[in-house]
Tab-separated table of C-alpha atoms and ligand atoms in Angstrom:
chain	number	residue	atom	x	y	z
A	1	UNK	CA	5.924	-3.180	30.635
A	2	UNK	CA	4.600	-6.100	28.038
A	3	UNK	CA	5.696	-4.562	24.955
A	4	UNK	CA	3.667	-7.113	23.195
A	5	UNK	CA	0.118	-5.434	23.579
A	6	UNK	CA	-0.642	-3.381	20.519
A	7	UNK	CA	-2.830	-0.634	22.369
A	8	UNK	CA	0.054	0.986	24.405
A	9	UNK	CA	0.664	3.258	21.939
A	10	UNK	CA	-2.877	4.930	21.905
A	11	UNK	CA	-3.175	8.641	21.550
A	12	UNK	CA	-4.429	10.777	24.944
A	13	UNK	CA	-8.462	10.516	24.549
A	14	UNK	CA	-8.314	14.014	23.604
A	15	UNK	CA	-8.182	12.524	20.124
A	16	UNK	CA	-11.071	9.999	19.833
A	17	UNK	CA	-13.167	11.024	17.023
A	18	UNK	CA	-16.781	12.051	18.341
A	19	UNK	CA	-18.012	11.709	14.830
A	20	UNK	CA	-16.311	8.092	13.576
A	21	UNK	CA	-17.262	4.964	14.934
A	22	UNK	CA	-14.370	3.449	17.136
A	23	UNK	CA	-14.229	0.204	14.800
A	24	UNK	CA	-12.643	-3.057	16.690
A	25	UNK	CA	-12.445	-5.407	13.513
A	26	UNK	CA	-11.721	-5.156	10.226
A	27	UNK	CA	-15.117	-5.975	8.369
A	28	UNK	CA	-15.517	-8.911	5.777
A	29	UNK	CA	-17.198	-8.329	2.760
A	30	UNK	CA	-18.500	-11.202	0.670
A	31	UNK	CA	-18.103	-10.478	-2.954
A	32	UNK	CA	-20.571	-12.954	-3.523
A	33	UNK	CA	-23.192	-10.848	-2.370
A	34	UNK	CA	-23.014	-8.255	-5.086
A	35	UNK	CA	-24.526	-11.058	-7.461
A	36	UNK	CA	-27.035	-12.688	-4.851
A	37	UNK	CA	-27.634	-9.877	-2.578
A	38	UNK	CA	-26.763	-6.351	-3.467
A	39	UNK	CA	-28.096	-4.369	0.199
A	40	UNK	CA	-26.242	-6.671	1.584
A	41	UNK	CA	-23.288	-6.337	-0.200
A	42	UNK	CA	-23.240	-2.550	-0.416
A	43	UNK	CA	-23.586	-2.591	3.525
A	44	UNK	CA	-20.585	-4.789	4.106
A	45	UNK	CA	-18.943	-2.120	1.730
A	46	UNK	CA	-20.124	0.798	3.287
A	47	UNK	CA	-18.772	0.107	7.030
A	48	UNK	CA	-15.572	-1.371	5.323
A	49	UNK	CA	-15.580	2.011	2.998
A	50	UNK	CA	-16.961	4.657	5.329
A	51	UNK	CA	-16.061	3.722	8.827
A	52	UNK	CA	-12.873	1.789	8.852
A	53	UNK	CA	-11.105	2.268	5.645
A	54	UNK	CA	-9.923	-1.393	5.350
A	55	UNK	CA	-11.994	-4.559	4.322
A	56	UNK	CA	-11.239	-8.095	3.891
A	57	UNK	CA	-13.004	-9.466	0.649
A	58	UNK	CA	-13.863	-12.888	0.785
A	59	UNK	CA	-15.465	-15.367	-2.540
A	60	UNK	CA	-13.680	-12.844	-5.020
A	61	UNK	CA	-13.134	-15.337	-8.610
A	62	UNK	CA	-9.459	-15.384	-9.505
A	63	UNK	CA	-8.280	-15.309	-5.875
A	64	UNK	CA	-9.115	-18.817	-4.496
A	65	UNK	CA	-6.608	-20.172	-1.774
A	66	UNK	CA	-5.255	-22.307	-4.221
A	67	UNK	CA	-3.558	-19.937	-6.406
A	68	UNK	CA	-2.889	-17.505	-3.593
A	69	UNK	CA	-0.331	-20.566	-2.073
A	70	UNK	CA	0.926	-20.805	-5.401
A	71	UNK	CA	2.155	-16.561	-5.434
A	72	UNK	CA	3.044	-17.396	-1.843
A	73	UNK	CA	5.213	-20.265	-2.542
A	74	UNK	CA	7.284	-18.363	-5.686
A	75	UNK	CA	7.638	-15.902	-2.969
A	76	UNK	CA	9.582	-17.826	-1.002
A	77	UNK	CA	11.495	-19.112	-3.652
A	78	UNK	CA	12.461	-15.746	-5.055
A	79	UNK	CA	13.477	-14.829	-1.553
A	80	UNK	CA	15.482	-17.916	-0.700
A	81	UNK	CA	18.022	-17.162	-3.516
A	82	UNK	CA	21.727	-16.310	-2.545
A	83	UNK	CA	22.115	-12.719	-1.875
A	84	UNK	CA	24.150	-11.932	-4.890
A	85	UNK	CA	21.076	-13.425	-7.184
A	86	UNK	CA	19.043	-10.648	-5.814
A	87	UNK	CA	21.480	-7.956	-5.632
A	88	UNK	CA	21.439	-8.588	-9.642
A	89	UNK	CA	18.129	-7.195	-9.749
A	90	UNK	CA	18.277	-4.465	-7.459
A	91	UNK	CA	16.634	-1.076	-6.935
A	92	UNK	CA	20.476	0.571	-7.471
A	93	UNK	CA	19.648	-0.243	-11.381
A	94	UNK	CA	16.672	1.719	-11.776
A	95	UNK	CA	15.609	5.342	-10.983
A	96	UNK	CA	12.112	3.966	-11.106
A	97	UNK	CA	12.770	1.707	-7.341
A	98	UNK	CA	11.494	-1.402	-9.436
A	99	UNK	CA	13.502	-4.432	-8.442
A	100	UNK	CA	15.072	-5.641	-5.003
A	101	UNK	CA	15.923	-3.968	-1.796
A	102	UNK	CA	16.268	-4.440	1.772
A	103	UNK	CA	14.610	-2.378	4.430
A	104	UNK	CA	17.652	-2.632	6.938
A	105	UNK	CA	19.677	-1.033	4.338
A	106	UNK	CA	18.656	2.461	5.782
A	107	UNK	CA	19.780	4.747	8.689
A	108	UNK	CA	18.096	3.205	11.903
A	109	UNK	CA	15.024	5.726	12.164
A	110	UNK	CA	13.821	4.122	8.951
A	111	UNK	CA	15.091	0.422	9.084
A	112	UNK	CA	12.735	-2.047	8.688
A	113	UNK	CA	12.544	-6.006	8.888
A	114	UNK	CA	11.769	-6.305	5.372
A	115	UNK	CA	13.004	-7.454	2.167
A	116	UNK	CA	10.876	-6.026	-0.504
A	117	UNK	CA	10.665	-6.849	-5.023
A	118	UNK	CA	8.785	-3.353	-7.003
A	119	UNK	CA	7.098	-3.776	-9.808
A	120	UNK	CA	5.652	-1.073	-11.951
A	121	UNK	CA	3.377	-1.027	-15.121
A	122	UNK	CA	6.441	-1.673	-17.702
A	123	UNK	CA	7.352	1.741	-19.248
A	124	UNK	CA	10.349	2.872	-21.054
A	125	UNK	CA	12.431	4.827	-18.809
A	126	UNK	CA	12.125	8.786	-20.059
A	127	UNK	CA	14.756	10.288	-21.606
A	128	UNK	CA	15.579	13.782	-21.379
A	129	UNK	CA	15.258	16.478	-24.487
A	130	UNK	CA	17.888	18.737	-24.535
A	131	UNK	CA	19.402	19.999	-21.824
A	132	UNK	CA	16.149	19.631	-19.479
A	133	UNK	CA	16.100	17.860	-16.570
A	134	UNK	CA	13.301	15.018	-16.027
A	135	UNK	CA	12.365	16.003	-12.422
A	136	UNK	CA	12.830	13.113	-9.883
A	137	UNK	CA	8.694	12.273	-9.307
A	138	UNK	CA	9.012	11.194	-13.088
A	139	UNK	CA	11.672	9.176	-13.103
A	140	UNK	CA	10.386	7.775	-10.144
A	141	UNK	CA	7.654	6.900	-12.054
A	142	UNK	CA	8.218	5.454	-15.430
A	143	UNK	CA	10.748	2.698	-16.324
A	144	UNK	CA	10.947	-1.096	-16.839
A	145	UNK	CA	10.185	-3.467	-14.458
A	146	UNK	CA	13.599	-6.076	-13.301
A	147	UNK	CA	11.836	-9.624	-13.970
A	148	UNK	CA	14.780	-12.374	-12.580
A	149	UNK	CA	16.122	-14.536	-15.579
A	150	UNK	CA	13.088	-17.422	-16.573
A	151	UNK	CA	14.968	-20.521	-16.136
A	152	UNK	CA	16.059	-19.563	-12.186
A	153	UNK	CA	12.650	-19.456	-11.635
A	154	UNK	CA	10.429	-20.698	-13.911
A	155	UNK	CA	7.059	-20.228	-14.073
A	156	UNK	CA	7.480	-17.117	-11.658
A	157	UNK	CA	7.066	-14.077	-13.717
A	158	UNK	CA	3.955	-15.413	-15.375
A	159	UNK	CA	2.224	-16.351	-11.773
A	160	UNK	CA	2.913	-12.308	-11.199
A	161	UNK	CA	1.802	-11.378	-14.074
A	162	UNK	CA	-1.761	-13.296	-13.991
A	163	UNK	CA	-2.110	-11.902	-10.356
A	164	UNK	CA	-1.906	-8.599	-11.580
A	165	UNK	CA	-3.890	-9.181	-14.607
A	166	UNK	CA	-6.713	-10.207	-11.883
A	167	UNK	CA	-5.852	-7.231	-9.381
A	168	UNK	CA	-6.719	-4.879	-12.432
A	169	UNK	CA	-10.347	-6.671	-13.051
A	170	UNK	CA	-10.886	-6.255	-9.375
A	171	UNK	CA	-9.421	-2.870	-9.281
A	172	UNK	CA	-11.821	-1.746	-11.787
A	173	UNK	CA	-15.022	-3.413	-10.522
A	174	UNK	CA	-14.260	-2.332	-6.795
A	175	UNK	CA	-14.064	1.341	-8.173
A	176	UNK	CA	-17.601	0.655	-10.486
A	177	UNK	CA	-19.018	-0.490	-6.649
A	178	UNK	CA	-17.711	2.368	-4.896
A	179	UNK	CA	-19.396	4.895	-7.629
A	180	UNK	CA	-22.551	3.036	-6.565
A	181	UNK	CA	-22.384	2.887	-3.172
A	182	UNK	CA	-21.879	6.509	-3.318
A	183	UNK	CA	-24.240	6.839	-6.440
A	184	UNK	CA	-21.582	8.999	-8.311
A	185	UNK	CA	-20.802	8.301	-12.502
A	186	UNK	CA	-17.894	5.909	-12.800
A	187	UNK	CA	-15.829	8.574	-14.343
A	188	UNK	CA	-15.958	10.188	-11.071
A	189	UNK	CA	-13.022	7.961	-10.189
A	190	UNK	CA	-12.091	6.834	-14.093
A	191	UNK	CA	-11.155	10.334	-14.674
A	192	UNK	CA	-8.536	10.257	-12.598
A	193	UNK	CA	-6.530	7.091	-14.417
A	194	UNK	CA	-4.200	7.581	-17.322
A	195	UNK	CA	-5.926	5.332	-20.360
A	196	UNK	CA	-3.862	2.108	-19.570
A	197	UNK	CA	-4.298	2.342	-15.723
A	198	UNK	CA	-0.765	2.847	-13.596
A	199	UNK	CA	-0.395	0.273	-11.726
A	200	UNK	CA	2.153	-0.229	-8.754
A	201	UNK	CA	2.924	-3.258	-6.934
A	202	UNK	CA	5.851	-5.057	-4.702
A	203	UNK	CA	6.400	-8.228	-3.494
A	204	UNK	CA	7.557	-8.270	0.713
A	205	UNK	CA	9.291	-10.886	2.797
A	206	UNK	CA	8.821	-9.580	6.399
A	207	UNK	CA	10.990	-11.005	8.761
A	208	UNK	CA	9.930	-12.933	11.836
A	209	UNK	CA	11.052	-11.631	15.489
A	210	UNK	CA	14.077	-12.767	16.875
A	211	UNK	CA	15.471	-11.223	20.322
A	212	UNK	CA	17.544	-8.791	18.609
A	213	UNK	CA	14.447	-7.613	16.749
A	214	UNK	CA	12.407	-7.310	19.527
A	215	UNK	CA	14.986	-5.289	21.125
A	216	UNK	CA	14.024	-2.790	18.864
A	217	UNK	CA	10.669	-2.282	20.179
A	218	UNK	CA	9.049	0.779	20.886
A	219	UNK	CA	5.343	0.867	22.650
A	220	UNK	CA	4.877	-2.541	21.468
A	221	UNK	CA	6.036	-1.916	17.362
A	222	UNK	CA	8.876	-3.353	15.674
A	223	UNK	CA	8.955	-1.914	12.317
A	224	UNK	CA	8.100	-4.260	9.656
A	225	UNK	CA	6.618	-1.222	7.549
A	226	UNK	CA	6.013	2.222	9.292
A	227	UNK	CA	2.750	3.650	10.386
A	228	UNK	CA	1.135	5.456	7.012
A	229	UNK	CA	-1.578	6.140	5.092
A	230	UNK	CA	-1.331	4.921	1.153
A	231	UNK	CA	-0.452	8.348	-0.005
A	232	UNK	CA	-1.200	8.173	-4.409
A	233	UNK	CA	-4.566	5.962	-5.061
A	234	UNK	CA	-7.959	5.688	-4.325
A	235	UNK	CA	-7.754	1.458	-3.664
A	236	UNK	CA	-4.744	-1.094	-3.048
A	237	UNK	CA	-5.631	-4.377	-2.700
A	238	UNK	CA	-3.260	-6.966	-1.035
A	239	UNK	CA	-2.668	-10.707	-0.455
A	240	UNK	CA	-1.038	-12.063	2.469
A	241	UNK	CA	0.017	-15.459	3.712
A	242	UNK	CA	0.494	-14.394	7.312
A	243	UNK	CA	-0.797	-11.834	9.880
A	244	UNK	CA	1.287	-8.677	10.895
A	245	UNK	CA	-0.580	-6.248	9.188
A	246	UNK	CA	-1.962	-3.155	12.322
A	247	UNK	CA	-4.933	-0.908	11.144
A	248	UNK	CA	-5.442	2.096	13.616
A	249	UNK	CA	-9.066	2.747	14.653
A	250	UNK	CA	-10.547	6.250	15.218
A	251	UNK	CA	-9.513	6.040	19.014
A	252	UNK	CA	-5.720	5.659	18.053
A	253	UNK	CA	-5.549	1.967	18.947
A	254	UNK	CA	-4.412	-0.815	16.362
A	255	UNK	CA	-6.617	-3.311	15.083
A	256	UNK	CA	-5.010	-6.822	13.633
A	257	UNK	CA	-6.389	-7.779	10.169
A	258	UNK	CA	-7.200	-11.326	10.582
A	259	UNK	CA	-6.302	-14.046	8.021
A	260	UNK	CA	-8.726	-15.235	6.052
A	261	UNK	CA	-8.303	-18.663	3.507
A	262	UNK	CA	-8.840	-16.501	0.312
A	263	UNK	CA	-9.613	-13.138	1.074
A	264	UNK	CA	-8.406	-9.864	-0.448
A	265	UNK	CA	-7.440	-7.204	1.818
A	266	UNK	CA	-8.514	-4.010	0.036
A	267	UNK	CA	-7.852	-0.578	1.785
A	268	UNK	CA	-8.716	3.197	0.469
A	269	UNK	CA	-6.053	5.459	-0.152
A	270	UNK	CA	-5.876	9.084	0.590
A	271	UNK	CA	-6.631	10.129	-2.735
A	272	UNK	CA	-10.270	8.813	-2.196
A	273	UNK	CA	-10.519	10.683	0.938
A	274	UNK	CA	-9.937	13.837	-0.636
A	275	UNK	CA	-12.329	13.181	-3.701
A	276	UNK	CA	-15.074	12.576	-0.949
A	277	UNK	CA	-14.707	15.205	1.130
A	278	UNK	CA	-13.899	12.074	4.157
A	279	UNK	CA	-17.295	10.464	3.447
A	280	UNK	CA	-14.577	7.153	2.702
A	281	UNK	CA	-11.681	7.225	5.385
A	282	UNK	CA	-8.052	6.488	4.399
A	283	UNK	CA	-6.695	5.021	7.653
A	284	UNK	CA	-3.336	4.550	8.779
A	285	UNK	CA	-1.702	0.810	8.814
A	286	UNK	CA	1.745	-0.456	9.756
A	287	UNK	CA	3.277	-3.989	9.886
A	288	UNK	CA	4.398	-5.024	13.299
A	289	UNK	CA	7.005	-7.652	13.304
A	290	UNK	CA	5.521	-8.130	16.794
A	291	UNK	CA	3.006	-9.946	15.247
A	292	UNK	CA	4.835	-12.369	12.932
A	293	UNK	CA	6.760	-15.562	13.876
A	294	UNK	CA	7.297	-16.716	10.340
A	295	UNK	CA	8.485	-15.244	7.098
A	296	UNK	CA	5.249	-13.145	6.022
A	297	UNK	CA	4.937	-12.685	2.375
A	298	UNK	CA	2.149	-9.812	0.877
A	299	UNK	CA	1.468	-8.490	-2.385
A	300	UNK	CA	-0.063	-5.202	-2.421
A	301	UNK	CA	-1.208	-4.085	-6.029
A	302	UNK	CA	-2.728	-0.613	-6.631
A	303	UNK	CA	-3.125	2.006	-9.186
A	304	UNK	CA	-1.895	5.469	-8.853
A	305	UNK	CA	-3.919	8.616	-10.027
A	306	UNK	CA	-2.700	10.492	-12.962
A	307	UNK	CA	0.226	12.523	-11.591
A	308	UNK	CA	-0.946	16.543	-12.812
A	309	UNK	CA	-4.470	15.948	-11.698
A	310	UNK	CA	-5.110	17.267	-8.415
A	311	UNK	CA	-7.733	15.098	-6.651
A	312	UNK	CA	-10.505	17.786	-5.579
A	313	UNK	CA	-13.807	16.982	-3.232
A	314	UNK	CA	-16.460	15.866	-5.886
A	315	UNK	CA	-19.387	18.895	-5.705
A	316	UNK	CA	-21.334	16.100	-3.684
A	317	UNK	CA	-18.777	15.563	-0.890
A	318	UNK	CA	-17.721	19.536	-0.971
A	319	UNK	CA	-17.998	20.845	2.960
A	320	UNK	CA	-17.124	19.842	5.813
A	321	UNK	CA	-20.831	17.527	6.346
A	322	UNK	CA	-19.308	14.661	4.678
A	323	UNK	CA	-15.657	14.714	6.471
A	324	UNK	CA	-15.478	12.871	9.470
A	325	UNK	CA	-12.653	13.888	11.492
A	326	UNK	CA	-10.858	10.620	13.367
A	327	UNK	CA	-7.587	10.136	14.626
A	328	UNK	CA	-5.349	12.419	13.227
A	329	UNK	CA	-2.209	11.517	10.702
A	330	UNK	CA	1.075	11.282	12.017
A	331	UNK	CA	2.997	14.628	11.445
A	332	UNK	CA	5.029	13.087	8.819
A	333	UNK	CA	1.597	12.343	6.866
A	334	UNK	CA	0.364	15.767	7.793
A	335	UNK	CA	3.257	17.095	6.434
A	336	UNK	CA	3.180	14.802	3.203
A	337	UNK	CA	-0.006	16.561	2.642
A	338	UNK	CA	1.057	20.178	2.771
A	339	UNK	CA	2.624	19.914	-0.293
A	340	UNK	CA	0.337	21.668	-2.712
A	341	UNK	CA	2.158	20.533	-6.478
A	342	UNK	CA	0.539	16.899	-7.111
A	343	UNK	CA	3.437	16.266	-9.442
A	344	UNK	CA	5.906	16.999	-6.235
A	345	UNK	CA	3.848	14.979	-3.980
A	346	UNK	CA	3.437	11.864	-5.621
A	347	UNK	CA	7.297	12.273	-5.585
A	348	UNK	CA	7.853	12.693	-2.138
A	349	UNK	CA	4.967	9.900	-1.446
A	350	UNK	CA	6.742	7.537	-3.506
A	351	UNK	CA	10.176	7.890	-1.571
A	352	UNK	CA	8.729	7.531	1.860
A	353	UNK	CA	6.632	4.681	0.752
A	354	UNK	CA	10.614	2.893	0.210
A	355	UNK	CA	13.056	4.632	2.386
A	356	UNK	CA	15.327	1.826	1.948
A	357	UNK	CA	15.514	2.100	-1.539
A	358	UNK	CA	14.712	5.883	-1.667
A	359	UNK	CA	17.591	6.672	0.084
A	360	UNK	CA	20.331	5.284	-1.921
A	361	UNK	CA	18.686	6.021	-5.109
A	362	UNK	CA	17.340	10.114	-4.701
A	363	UNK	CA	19.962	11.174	-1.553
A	364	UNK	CA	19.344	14.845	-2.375
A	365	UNK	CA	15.600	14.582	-2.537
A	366	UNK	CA	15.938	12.291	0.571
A	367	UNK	CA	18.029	14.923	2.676
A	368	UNK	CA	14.833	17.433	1.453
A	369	UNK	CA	12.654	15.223	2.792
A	370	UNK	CA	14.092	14.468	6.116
A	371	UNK	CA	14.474	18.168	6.295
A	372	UNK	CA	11.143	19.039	5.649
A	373	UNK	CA	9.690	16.522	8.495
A	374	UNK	CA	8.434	13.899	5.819
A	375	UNK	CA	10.494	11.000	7.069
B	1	AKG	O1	2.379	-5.622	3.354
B	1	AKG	C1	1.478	-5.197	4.062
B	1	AKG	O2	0.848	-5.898	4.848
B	1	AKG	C2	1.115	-3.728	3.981
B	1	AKG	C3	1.592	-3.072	2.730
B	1	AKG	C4	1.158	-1.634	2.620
B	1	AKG	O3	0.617	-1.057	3.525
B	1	AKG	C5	1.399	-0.902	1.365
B	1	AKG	O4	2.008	-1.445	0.438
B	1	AKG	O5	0.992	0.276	1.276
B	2	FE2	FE1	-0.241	0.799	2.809
């Protein structure tokens, strides 16, 4: 069989939703509009929102091509370094997984062709009172970021730092949309957010196929990042200099997220889901190194939701009238989602999210995991 056809793997048409519309692109939305033409806009945003869970945002101020190529091409830079350079800054120094890991440094169920750089919002790490333990979703959470040394690679940590300083803005102003589109108060979403937002970001080199790669292939995926919904936050956004990101539609097949010069791939999270009772879908992605015949960097940017708050259907969305069932999760997702204690979750989210670096860093949590069907 041609493993490279990306609908192979489509569940038994038992599970096409009768309710979602099968989607077979990703929509564009042109942030233009919301200036020039609001319906317009708020359409676009509504079928990326409501029926497919993913958009590509095109005309957005801050992410021209331009300076897109230039995060690109420190990318590539960063990654080119000797091995030992960015084994300096690795995961293995920091309980909060920011810094460098590989994905191939794993047990082969959760390899990955994948180099990936985590980034956090800069907190000092906590430090225990007493004789109390600081459970592992905390210190999974909070600690300083691993910049490399300046002269290396100068220029680099500032280029990150502007691109996150924009990913905020357009953090913020996508959620301000979304309350209107769904004509909810802002602090429908705000309240969720710690005062300074929490943001979470990485940088990832996937690698391109090579026969022993492909090799790997199962109906027509070769792991470049699993098959999973973004567990903690309502948006990520993400840039990306190549294709090999896979949305799945409502039928179960995968969709391709086309490159466009500029655009912002922006994707809701499950936590959204939940606070709309399904009215916006979360939809599961993967990277298929299938699809990529060059390096392929991407940096995904997105805030989490304030750890002890449990993300409950707004009145509005409350019932099952909004919820529109579609494909269902994979049973690790499912599974993910059993877990009632937010604090716990967000924990267990976080470590699947990074196996490779998960499993070095928490091995008992990891083994728990495993255990319990997460991974
Ligand atoms: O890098 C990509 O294309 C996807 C990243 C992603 O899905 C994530 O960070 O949650
Ligand atoms: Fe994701």
């Amino acid at each position: 069989m041609m493993n490279g056809d990306s609908k192979v793997s489509a569940p038994p048409s038992s599970f096409v939703s009768t309710t979602q519309l099968v989607f077979d692109k990703i929509p564009i939305v042109d942030w233009a509009l919301s200036e020039s033409d609001p319906a317009t806009f708020y359409e676009q945003l509504r079928t990326a929102f409501e029926d497919v869970g993913f958009g590509v945002f095109i005309n957005i101020p801050g992410f021209e091509e331009e300076f897109q190529q230039k995060i690109f091409a420190y990318s590539e830079q960063f990654y080119s370094k000797p091995q030992a350079w960015k084994d300096a800054i690795s995961t293995e120094k920091s309980k909060a997984m920011r810094g460098y890991f590989r994905g191939e440094d794993v047990e082969e169920d959760n390899k990955s062709f994948a180099e990936g750089y985590r980034f956090g919002t800069d907190v000092p790490e906590p430090v225990a009172q007493g004789d109390e333990e600081i459970p592992f979703w905390r210190t999974l959470q909070e600690g300083p970021n691993q910049w490399p040394p300046e002269a290396d690679i100068p220029g680099f940590r500032s280029a990150i730092e502007t691109l996150f300083e924009r990913y905020i803005a357009l953090n913020l102003s996508l959620n301000k949309h979304i309350c209107t589109l769904l004509d909810i108060p802002e602090s429908a979403i705000s309240d969720y957010y710690t005062e300074e937002p929490n943001g979470t970001a990485a940088i990832w080199r996937y690698l391109p196929l090579t026969p022993e790669r492909r090799a790997t292939a199962k109906n027509g995926f070769v792991n470049g990042m699993h098959e999973h919904r973004d567990p903690s936050t309502m948006i990520t956004c993400l840039i990306q200099s190549r294709p090999g990101l896979q949305v799945q539609n409502h039928a179960g097949e995968w969709i391709d997220v086309p490159m466009v010069k500029g655009g912002v791939v922006c994707n809701t999270g499950m936590q959204l889901m939940r606070l709309t009772g399904g009215k916006i879908v979360a939809t599961t992605h993967r990277v298929n190194t299938m699809k990529i015949d060059k390096d392929r960097y991407t940096v995904p940017y997105a805030f989490s939701t304030r750890l002890e708050k449990p993300v409950l259907p707004l009145p509005k969305f409350a019932g099952r009238n909004a919820a529109k069932d579609h494909v269902p999760p994979s049973p690790q997702i499912l599974k993910l989602h059993t877990i009632e204690d937010p604090l716990i979750r967000s924990g267990y989210a976080r470590l699947t999210l990074f196996p490779a670096a998960a499993a070095k860093l928490y091995p008992k949590e990891w083994a728990e995991a495993k255990e319990m069907g997460i991974l």
